[in-house]
Coordinates of C-alpha atoms and ligand atoms in Angstrom, one line a residue:
M1 CA -55.8 9.9 8.0
T2 CA -52.9 7.3 7.5
L3 CA -51.3 7.6 10.9
H4 CA -48.1 5.6 10.1
A5 CA -47.3 7.9 7.3
L6 CA -47.1 11.0 9.5
T7 CA -43.9 12.9 10.1
I8 CA -42.9 13.6 13.6
Q9 CA -43.8 17.2 13.2
E10 CA -47.3 16.3 12.0
A11 CA -47.8 13.7 14.7
R12 CA -46.7 16.1 17.4
A13 CA -49.2 18.7 16.4
L14 CA -52.1 16.2 16.2
L15 CA -51.1 14.6 19.6
R16 CA -51.0 18.0 21.3
K17 CA -54.4 19.0 19.8
K18 CA -55.6 15.6 21.1
E19 CA -56.9 14.7 17.6
I20 CA -55.1 11.4 17.9
S21 CA -53.7 9.5 20.9
A22 CA -50.3 8.0 21.3
V23 CA -51.9 4.6 21.8
E24 CA -53.7 4.9 18.4
L25 CA -50.5 6.1 16.7
T26 CA -48.4 3.3 18.2
R27 CA -51.1 0.7 17.2
A28 CA -51.1 2.0 13.6
V29 CA -47.3 1.8 13.4
M30 CA -47.3 -1.7 14.9
A31 CA -49.9 -2.8 12.4
R32 CA -47.7 -1.4 9.6
I33 CA -44.7 -3.3 10.9
H34 CA -46.8 -6.5 11.0
E35 CA -48.0 -5.9 7.4
L36 CA -44.5 -5.3 6.0
E37 CA -41.9 -6.9 8.2
E38 CA -41.8 -10.2 6.4
K39 CA -41.0 -8.4 3.1
V40 CA -38.6 -5.7 4.4
G41 CA -36.9 -7.4 7.4
A42 CA -36.1 -4.1 9.2
F43 CA -36.3 -5.4 12.8
I44 CA -34.4 -7.9 14.9
T45 CA -36.6 -7.4 18.0
L46 CA -40.0 -5.9 18.3
C47 CA -41.0 -4.2 21.6
E48 CA -44.7 -4.4 21.3
S49 CA -45.9 -4.6 24.9
S50 CA -43.4 -2.1 26.3
A51 CA -44.2 0.3 23.4
M52 CA -47.9 0.1 24.2
A53 CA -47.1 0.9 27.9
Q54 CA -44.9 3.8 26.8
A55 CA -47.8 5.1 24.6
R56 CA -50.2 4.9 27.4
E57 CA -47.8 6.8 29.6
A58 CA -47.4 9.4 26.8
D59 CA -51.1 9.9 26.7
R60 CA -51.1 10.5 30.4
R61 CA -48.4 13.1 30.1
I62 CA -50.2 14.8 27.2
A63 CA -53.4 14.9 29.2
S64 CA -51.6 16.5 32.2
G65 CA -50.3 19.3 30.0
D66 CA -46.6 18.6 30.8
I67 CA -45.6 17.4 27.4
P68 CA -42.0 16.3 26.7
P69 CA -40.7 16.9 23.1
L70 CA -41.2 13.4 21.7
A71 CA -44.3 12.4 23.7
G72 CA -45.9 9.5 22.0
I73 CA -43.7 9.4 18.9
P74 CA -42.9 5.8 17.7
I75 CA -39.1 5.5 17.2
A76 CA -37.0 2.5 16.0
V77 CA -33.5 2.0 17.4
K78 CA -30.6 0.3 15.8
D79 CA -29.6 -2.9 17.7
V80 CA -26.2 -1.4 18.5
L81 CA -27.6 0.7 21.4
C82 CA -28.0 -0.9 24.8
T83 CA -31.6 -1.0 25.9
R84 CA -32.3 -2.0 29.5
G85 CA -34.1 -5.3 29.6
I86 CA -34.4 -5.5 25.8
R87 CA -32.1 -7.9 23.9
T88 CA -29.3 -6.0 22.1
T89 CA -27.6 -8.2 19.5
C90 CA -25.5 -5.8 17.4
G91 CA -26.4 -8.1 14.5
S92 CA -24.2 -10.8 15.9
K93 CA -24.6 -14.4 17.1
I94 CA -22.1 -13.6 19.9
L95 CA -24.6 -11.2 21.5
E96 CA -27.7 -13.1 20.4
N97 CA -29.0 -13.4 23.9
F98 CA -27.4 -10.4 25.5
I99 CA -29.9 -8.3 27.6
P100 CA -28.2 -5.2 28.8
P101 CA -28.7 -4.2 32.4
Y102 CA -28.7 -0.5 31.5
D103 CA -29.8 2.0 28.8
A104 CA -27.4 3.9 26.5
T105 CA -27.5 7.6 27.2
V106 CA -29.4 8.3 23.9
I107 CA -32.0 5.7 24.9
R108 CA -32.4 7.4 28.3
R109 CA -32.8 10.7 26.5
L110 CA -35.4 9.3 24.1
R111 CA -37.3 7.8 27.1
E112 CA -37.2 11.1 29.0
A113 CA -38.4 12.9 25.9
G114 CA -41.5 10.6 25.9
A115 CA -40.6 8.6 22.8
V116 CA -42.2 5.2 22.2
I117 CA -39.5 2.6 21.3
V118 CA -41.1 0.2 18.8
G119 CA -38.2 -2.1 18.2
K120 CA -34.5 -2.8 17.5
T121 CA -33.5 -2.6 13.9
N122 CA -31.3 -4.9 11.8
M123 CA -27.7 -4.0 11.0
D124 CA -24.5 -5.4 9.7
E125 CA -22.8 -7.4 12.4
F126 CA -21.1 -4.9 14.8
A127 CA -21.9 -2.2 12.2
M128 CA -19.3 -3.5 9.8
G129 CA -20.7 -3.3 6.4
S130 CA -22.7 -1.3 3.9
S131 CA -25.7 -3.5 3.1
T132 CA -26.9 -5.4 6.2
E133 CA -25.9 -8.5 4.3
Y134 CA -23.3 -9.1 7.1
S135 CA -26.1 -9.3 9.7
A136 CA -26.0 -12.7 11.4
F137 CA -29.9 -12.7 11.2
K138 CA -31.2 -11.4 7.9
T139 CA -30.7 -8.9 5.1
T140 CA -33.0 -5.9 5.2
R141 CA -34.6 -5.3 1.8
N142 CA -34.9 -1.9 0.2
P143 CA -38.5 -0.7 0.4
W144 CA -38.1 0.9 -3.1
D145 CA -37.1 -2.5 -4.6
F146 CA -37.0 -5.6 -2.6
T147 CA -34.3 -7.2 -4.7
R148 CA -31.9 -4.5 -3.6
I149 CA -30.0 -3.7 -0.4
S150 CA -31.2 -1.1 2.0
G151 CA -27.7 0.1 2.6
G152 CA -25.8 -0.3 5.9
S153 CA -24.9 -0.7 8.5
S154 CA -28.1 1.1 9.8
G155 CA -30.1 -0.4 6.9
G156 CA -32.9 -1.6 9.2
S157 CA -33.4 1.9 10.6
A158 CA -33.4 3.5 7.1
A159 CA -35.8 1.0 5.7
A160 CA -38.1 1.2 8.7
V161 CA -38.3 5.0 8.2
A162 CA -38.8 4.8 4.4
A163 CA -41.6 2.1 4.8
D164 CA -43.4 4.1 7.6
M165 CA -42.7 1.3 10.1
C166 CA -41.7 4.1 12.6
L167 CA -41.8 7.9 12.5
G168 CA -38.1 8.3 13.0
A169 CA -35.1 6.0 13.8
I170 CA -31.7 6.1 15.4
G171 CA -28.6 4.7 13.7
S172 CA -24.8 4.9 14.2
D173 CA -22.2 6.1 11.7
T174 CA -18.6 5.0 11.8
G175 CA -17.8 5.5 8.1
G176 CA -21.2 6.3 6.5
S177 CA -23.7 3.9 8.2
V178 CA -26.4 6.6 8.8
R179 CA -25.9 8.6 5.6
Q180 CA -25.5 5.8 3.0
P181 CA -28.6 3.8 4.0
A182 CA -30.5 7.1 4.3
S183 CA -29.4 7.9 0.7
H184 CA -30.4 4.4 -0.6
C185 CA -33.8 4.5 1.1
G186 CA -34.7 8.1 0.3
V187 CA -34.7 9.5 3.8
V188 CA -32.8 12.1 5.8
G189 CA -29.8 10.9 7.9
M190 CA -27.4 13.0 10.0
K191 CA -24.0 12.0 11.3
P192 CA -23.3 14.7 13.9
T193 CA -19.9 16.1 14.9
Y194 CA -17.8 13.5 16.8
G195 CA -18.7 14.2 20.5
R196 CA -22.0 15.9 19.8
V197 CA -24.0 12.8 20.9
S198 CA -22.9 10.5 23.7
R199 CA -21.5 7.1 22.9
F200 CA -22.2 5.7 26.3
G201 CA -24.1 2.4 25.8
L202 CA -23.3 2.4 22.0
V203 CA -21.6 -1.0 21.4
A204 CA -18.1 0.2 20.2
F205 CA -16.9 -0.6 16.7
A206 CA -14.2 2.1 16.2
S207 CA -14.3 4.5 19.1
S208 CA -12.6 7.4 17.5
L209 CA -15.0 7.3 14.5
D210 CA -18.4 6.1 16.0
Q211 CA -21.2 8.6 16.3
V212 CA -25.0 8.2 16.8
G213 CA -27.3 9.9 14.5
P214 CA -31.0 10.3 13.5
L215 CA -32.8 9.1 10.4
T216 CA -36.1 10.7 9.5
K217 CA -38.7 11.5 6.8
C218 CA -37.8 15.2 6.6
V219 CA -35.2 17.7 7.8
Y220 CA -37.4 19.3 10.4
D221 CA -37.8 15.9 12.2
N222 CA -34.1 15.2 12.0
A223 CA -33.3 18.5 13.7
L224 CA -35.9 17.7 16.4
L225 CA -34.4 14.3 17.1
L226 CA -30.8 15.6 17.3
Q227 CA -32.0 18.3 19.7
V228 CA -33.0 15.4 22.0
L229 CA -30.0 13.2 21.4
G230 CA -27.3 15.8 21.6
G231 CA -25.4 17.3 24.5
H232 CA -22.7 16.6 27.0
D233 CA -22.7 13.3 28.9
P234 CA -20.3 12.8 31.9
K235 CA -20.4 9.1 31.1
D236 CA -18.6 9.6 27.8
S237 CA -15.3 11.4 28.2
T238 CA -15.2 12.2 24.4
S239 CA -18.6 13.9 24.5
A240 CA -18.3 17.6 23.8
P241 CA -19.1 20.2 26.6
E242 CA -20.5 22.6 24.0
G243 CA -24.2 23.3 24.5
V244 CA -26.7 22.2 21.8
P245 CA -28.1 25.2 19.9
D246 CA -31.8 25.4 19.1
Y247 CA -31.7 23.7 15.6
S248 CA -35.3 24.7 14.8
Q249 CA -34.1 28.4 14.8
A250 CA -31.9 27.5 11.8
L251 CA -34.8 26.2 9.7
G252 CA -36.3 28.8 7.5
A253 CA -33.3 31.1 7.1
D254 CA -32.2 31.5 3.4
L255 CA -28.9 30.7 1.7
K256 CA -28.2 34.0 0.1
G257 CA -24.5 34.5 -0.4
I258 CA -23.5 31.3 1.5
P259 CA -20.4 29.8 -0.1
I260 CA -20.8 26.0 -0.7
G261 CA -17.7 24.1 -1.7
V262 CA -17.8 21.3 -4.3
P263 CA -14.8 19.1 -3.8
R264 CA -13.1 18.4 -7.2
E265 CA -12.0 15.0 -6.1
Y266 CA -15.6 13.9 -5.4
R267 CA -16.9 14.7 -8.9
S268 CA -15.0 12.3 -11.1
L269 CA -14.7 8.9 -9.7
E270 CA -14.4 5.6 -11.5
G271 CA -17.5 3.5 -11.0
M272 CA -19.7 6.5 -10.2
E273 CA -23.1 6.1 -11.8
E274 CA -24.3 8.7 -14.3
S275 CA -27.7 9.1 -12.5
V276 CA -25.8 10.1 -9.3
S277 CA -23.5 12.7 -10.9
Q278 CA -26.5 14.1 -12.8
A279 CA -28.6 14.4 -9.6
V280 CA -25.7 16.1 -7.8
S281 CA -25.1 18.6 -10.7
K282 CA -28.8 19.4 -10.5
A283 CA -28.5 19.9 -6.8
I284 CA -25.7 22.4 -7.3
E285 CA -28.0 24.4 -9.7
T286 CA -30.8 24.3 -7.1
M287 CA -28.5 25.6 -4.4
E288 CA -27.3 28.4 -6.7
G289 CA -31.0 29.1 -7.5
L290 CA -31.5 29.5 -3.7
G291 CA -28.8 32.1 -3.6
A292 CA -25.8 30.0 -2.5
R293 CA -22.5 30.6 -4.1
C294 CA -21.0 27.2 -5.3
V295 CA -17.2 27.2 -5.5
E296 CA -14.8 24.5 -6.4
V297 CA -12.5 23.3 -3.6
S298 CA -10.0 20.6 -3.3
L299 CA -9.6 17.8 -0.8
P300 CA -6.3 16.4 -2.3
H301 CA -5.9 13.5 0.1
T302 CA -9.3 11.9 -0.8
P303 CA -7.7 9.1 -2.8
Y304 CA -6.1 7.8 0.5
A305 CA -9.1 8.0 2.7
V306 CA -10.6 4.5 2.1
A307 CA -7.2 2.9 2.7
A308 CA -6.6 4.9 5.9
Y309 CA -10.1 4.1 7.2
Y310 CA -9.8 0.4 6.5
V311 CA -6.6 0.4 8.7
I312 CA -7.8 2.6 11.5
A313 CA -11.4 1.2 11.9
P314 CA -10.3 -2.5 11.9
S315 CA -7.5 -1.7 14.3
E316 CA -9.8 -0.1 16.8
A317 CA -12.3 -2.9 16.2
S318 CA -9.8 -5.6 16.9
S319 CA -9.1 -4.0 20.3
N320 CA -12.8 -3.2 21.1
L321 CA -14.0 -6.7 20.2
A322 CA -11.4 -8.5 22.4
R323 CA -14.0 -8.3 25.2
Y324 CA -16.2 -10.9 23.5
D325 CA -14.4 -14.0 24.8
G326 CA -17.3 -16.1 26.0
V327 CA -16.6 -15.1 29.6
K328 CA -18.7 -12.0 30.4
Y329 CA -21.2 -11.6 27.6
G330 CA -23.5 -13.6 25.4
F331 CA -22.5 -16.7 23.6
R332 CA -19.9 -19.3 24.8
A333 CA -19.0 -22.4 22.8
P334 CA -20.2 -25.4 24.7
G335 CA -18.1 -28.4 25.7
V336 CA -14.6 -27.1 25.5
G337 CA -12.0 -28.0 28.0
D338 CA -9.4 -25.4 28.5
L339 CA -9.6 -21.6 28.4
G340 CA -7.6 -21.1 25.2
K341 CA -9.8 -23.5 23.3
M342 CA -12.9 -21.9 24.7
Y343 CA -11.8 -18.4 23.5
R344 CA -11.0 -19.8 20.0
K345 CA -14.2 -21.8 19.6
T346 CA -16.4 -19.1 21.0
R347 CA -14.9 -16.4 18.8
S348 CA -14.8 -18.5 15.6
K349 CA -18.4 -19.6 16.1
G350 CA -19.8 -16.3 17.5
F351 CA -18.3 -13.9 14.9
G352 CA -19.3 -13.9 11.2
P353 CA -16.7 -13.8 8.4
E354 CA -16.6 -10.0 7.9
V355 CA -16.0 -9.4 11.6
Q356 CA -13.3 -12.0 11.7
R357 CA -11.7 -10.4 8.7
R358 CA -11.7 -7.0 10.4
I359 CA -10.2 -8.5 13.6
L360 CA -7.5 -10.2 11.7
I361 CA -6.6 -7.0 9.7
G362 CA -6.7 -4.9 12.8
T363 CA -4.6 -7.2 14.8
Y364 CA -2.0 -7.4 12.0
C365 CA -1.9 -3.6 11.6
L366 CA -1.3 -3.1 15.3
S367 CA 1.3 -5.8 15.8
A368 CA 4.9 -5.1 16.6
G369 CA 6.9 -4.5 13.5
Y370 CA 3.8 -3.5 11.4
Y371 CA 2.4 -0.8 13.6
D372 CA 4.6 2.0 12.1
A373 CA 3.9 0.8 8.5
Y374 CA 0.1 0.6 8.9
Y375 CA -1.6 2.1 11.9
K376 CA 0.8 5.0 12.4
K377 CA 0.9 5.7 8.6
A378 CA -2.9 5.6 8.5
S379 CA -3.1 8.0 11.4
Q380 CA -0.7 10.4 9.6
V381 CA -3.0 10.3 6.5
R382 CA -5.9 11.0 8.8
T383 CA -4.1 14.2 9.9
L384 CA -3.7 15.2 6.3
I385 CA -7.4 14.6 5.6
I386 CA -8.3 16.8 8.6
R387 CA -6.0 19.6 7.2
D388 CA -7.7 19.3 3.8
F389 CA -11.1 20.0 5.4
K390 CA -9.7 22.8 7.5
K391 CA -8.4 24.5 4.3
A392 CA -11.6 23.9 2.4
F393 CA -13.6 25.5 5.2
E394 CA -11.6 28.7 4.9
K395 CA -13.3 29.1 1.5
C396 CA -16.8 27.8 2.2
R397 CA -19.4 27.1 4.9
M398 CA -20.2 23.6 3.8
L399 CA -19.3 21.0 1.2
L400 CA -21.6 19.3 -1.2
S401 CA -21.1 15.8 -2.6
P402 CA -22.8 12.6 -3.5
V403 CA -23.4 10.2 -0.6
A404 CA -22.6 7.0 -2.5
P405 CA -21.3 6.4 -6.0
T406 CA -24.3 4.4 -7.0
P407 CA -28.0 3.9 -6.0
A408 CA -28.8 0.8 -3.9
F409 CA -27.2 -2.2 -5.5
P410 CA -28.7 -5.7 -5.9
I411 CA -28.6 -8.0 -2.9
G412 CA -25.7 -10.4 -3.4
E413 CA -23.7 -8.2 -5.8
K414 CA -20.9 -7.3 -3.5
V415 CA -21.2 -9.6 -0.6
E416 CA -18.3 -11.9 -1.8
D417 CA -16.1 -9.0 -2.7
P418 CA -15.3 -7.0 0.4
L419 CA -13.0 -4.5 -1.4
T420 CA -15.8 -3.3 -3.7
M421 CA -18.1 -3.1 -0.7
Y422 CA -15.5 -0.9 1.0
L423 CA -15.3 1.4 -2.0
S424 CA -19.0 2.3 -1.6
D425 CA -17.9 4.4 1.5
V426 CA -15.6 6.6 -0.5
F427 CA -17.7 9.8 0.0
T428 CA -18.7 9.3 3.6
L429 CA -15.8 8.0 5.6
S430 CA -13.7 11.1 5.4
A431 CA -16.2 13.0 7.6
N432 CA -15.7 10.3 10.3
L433 CA -11.9 10.5 10.0
A434 CA -12.1 14.3 10.4
G435 CA -14.9 14.2 13.1
I436 CA -17.1 16.7 11.1
P437 CA -20.9 16.5 10.6
G438 CA -22.5 15.3 7.4
I439 CA -26.2 15.0 6.4
S440 CA -27.7 12.9 3.6
I441 CA -30.9 14.3 2.0
P442 CA -32.9 13.0 -1.0
C443 CA -31.9 14.7 -4.2
G444 CA -33.4 12.7 -7.0
F445 CA -34.1 9.2 -8.5
S446 CA -32.3 7.0 -10.9
G447 CA -33.8 5.7 -14.1
E448 CA -35.0 2.7 -12.2
G449 CA -36.8 4.9 -9.6
L450 CA -34.2 4.4 -6.9
P451 CA -33.5 7.2 -4.5
I452 CA -30.3 9.2 -4.7
G453 CA -28.8 11.1 -1.7
L454 CA -27.0 14.4 -1.5
Q455 CA -24.3 14.9 1.2
L456 CA -23.7 18.2 2.9
M457 CA -20.7 18.3 5.3
G458 CA -19.9 21.1 7.6
N459 CA -17.2 22.2 10.0
H460 CA -17.2 20.9 13.6
F461 CA -20.5 21.7 15.4
E462 CA -22.0 23.3 12.2
E463 CA -25.1 21.0 12.3
A464 CA -27.4 24.0 12.4
M465 CA -25.9 25.3 9.1
L466 CA -26.4 21.9 7.5
Y467 CA -30.0 21.8 8.6
R468 CA -30.6 25.3 7.3
A469 CA -29.3 24.4 3.8
A470 CA -31.0 21.0 3.8
F471 CA -34.3 22.5 4.8
C472 CA -34.0 25.1 2.0
F473 CA -33.2 22.4 -0.5
E474 CA -36.1 20.2 0.7
E475 CA -38.6 23.1 0.4
A476 CA -37.3 23.8 -3.1
T477 CA -37.4 20.2 -4.4
A478 CA -39.7 18.0 -2.4
F479 CA -38.0 14.7 -3.3
H480 CA -38.7 13.6 0.3
L481 CA -42.4 13.5 -0.4
K482 CA -42.2 10.6 -2.8
K483 CA -43.0 7.3 -1.2
P484 CA -41.8 3.8 -2.1
P485 CA -44.4 1.7 -4.0
L486 CA -45.4 -0.6 -1.2
Ligands
LIG1 N1 -19.3 0.6 5.7 C1 -18.4 1.0 6.6 C2 -17.7 -0.2 7.2 O1 -18.0 -1.3 6.9 C3 -19.0 1.9 7.6 C4 -19.8 1.2 8.6 C5 -20.3 2.2 9.6 O2 -20.4 3.4 9.4 N2 -20.7 1.6 10.8 O3 -16.8 0.0 8.1

């Protein structure tokens, strides 16, 4: 049995039957990480000794019969989530040596559920990017083709899942950062409803858009992880009081008569690759074959979404990132005399070029005299986008679209051209602007054998419906079973 290749569902069953131990499983995953890390570059920090201790503790829990839901399951965590006593860099030099004194709520929930945290995964600096090329440390390579990006910003998490360097991973999604890398690496990624998962201890990028979400090898595992992550948290005033439904209940129900909207504006886009539109057309046929009723809908303000996002996200970022001034956290430029010089030097040395660009854009958009023209206008556009979705959901239960306009692009192709990089988020960032959930599931392969993802978006708190449809699709197609040629 190849232990590292197990799904969470399979591993759980074997652990409970005591056919394998958590220690064995964790060792196997660690061995896999050591075998592949140099080629993939999925991790910033490995937590080998604490992971082994957690595995031993999980074995004790399993032996006692009181078994929490993720007992002994090796999970990788994006380096944007604070982990007590474990370095949390956010992919940035400015936090290179930051060791948080507390756990993010999702980390606490993972620990309480018995998960084994194997390491902290690579990401674009402060989650700003779509390829991990903006990480201050390294670029994560796509396990399907090492010359290509893994997607971003949660590229390390997606690549780690695809390469079996963990059984599941946690990412964050502000404009597509869970769904787009999931799509490029051929795994399942969910961005939950804004407020479904606590943001306490998630290093803030754009607070009105950020949301934590799971990346997994299959839909069942994804539902299982969200079950653990989700729920109200008094430490996050934007976390929703709604209870978390039992997502596993939704898996297995059919799609007969369920109306699925296909947004007209998402079908014809300049720069969209043929293999992507073909895979999506096939997915529509599959959904209809499963009994769903696919109907055309319109999201007329889609052409303005990228522009609105790239005003709102940098504006919030410029405010959130003001705290990194060399006084309280991480890096401080040495040998500078006065305070002003210290701020300037610390920030220009500590932040990479993309983060500096976002801070400059955001500061400009929020400044007196420009606020109305940029930030306020973008917020108005956001309202129009929210209304588009509201109207669409009067006609359908969920929306179906591509995740990204192309499969994973070659490393280096867009790194010097931020505007083209920004355009790769065109299908994903509207869900963040509207606060609705979206899932990415494998739906085919390009001619070069690269994975292609399908996005399903639902109304607020409709994750169960998305899991239901994604599970039916997965059962009917089995794209998720294909593994990268490692
Ligand atoms: N690629 C988008 C950006 O650079 C989204 C990133 C994210 O979701 N964290 O802002």
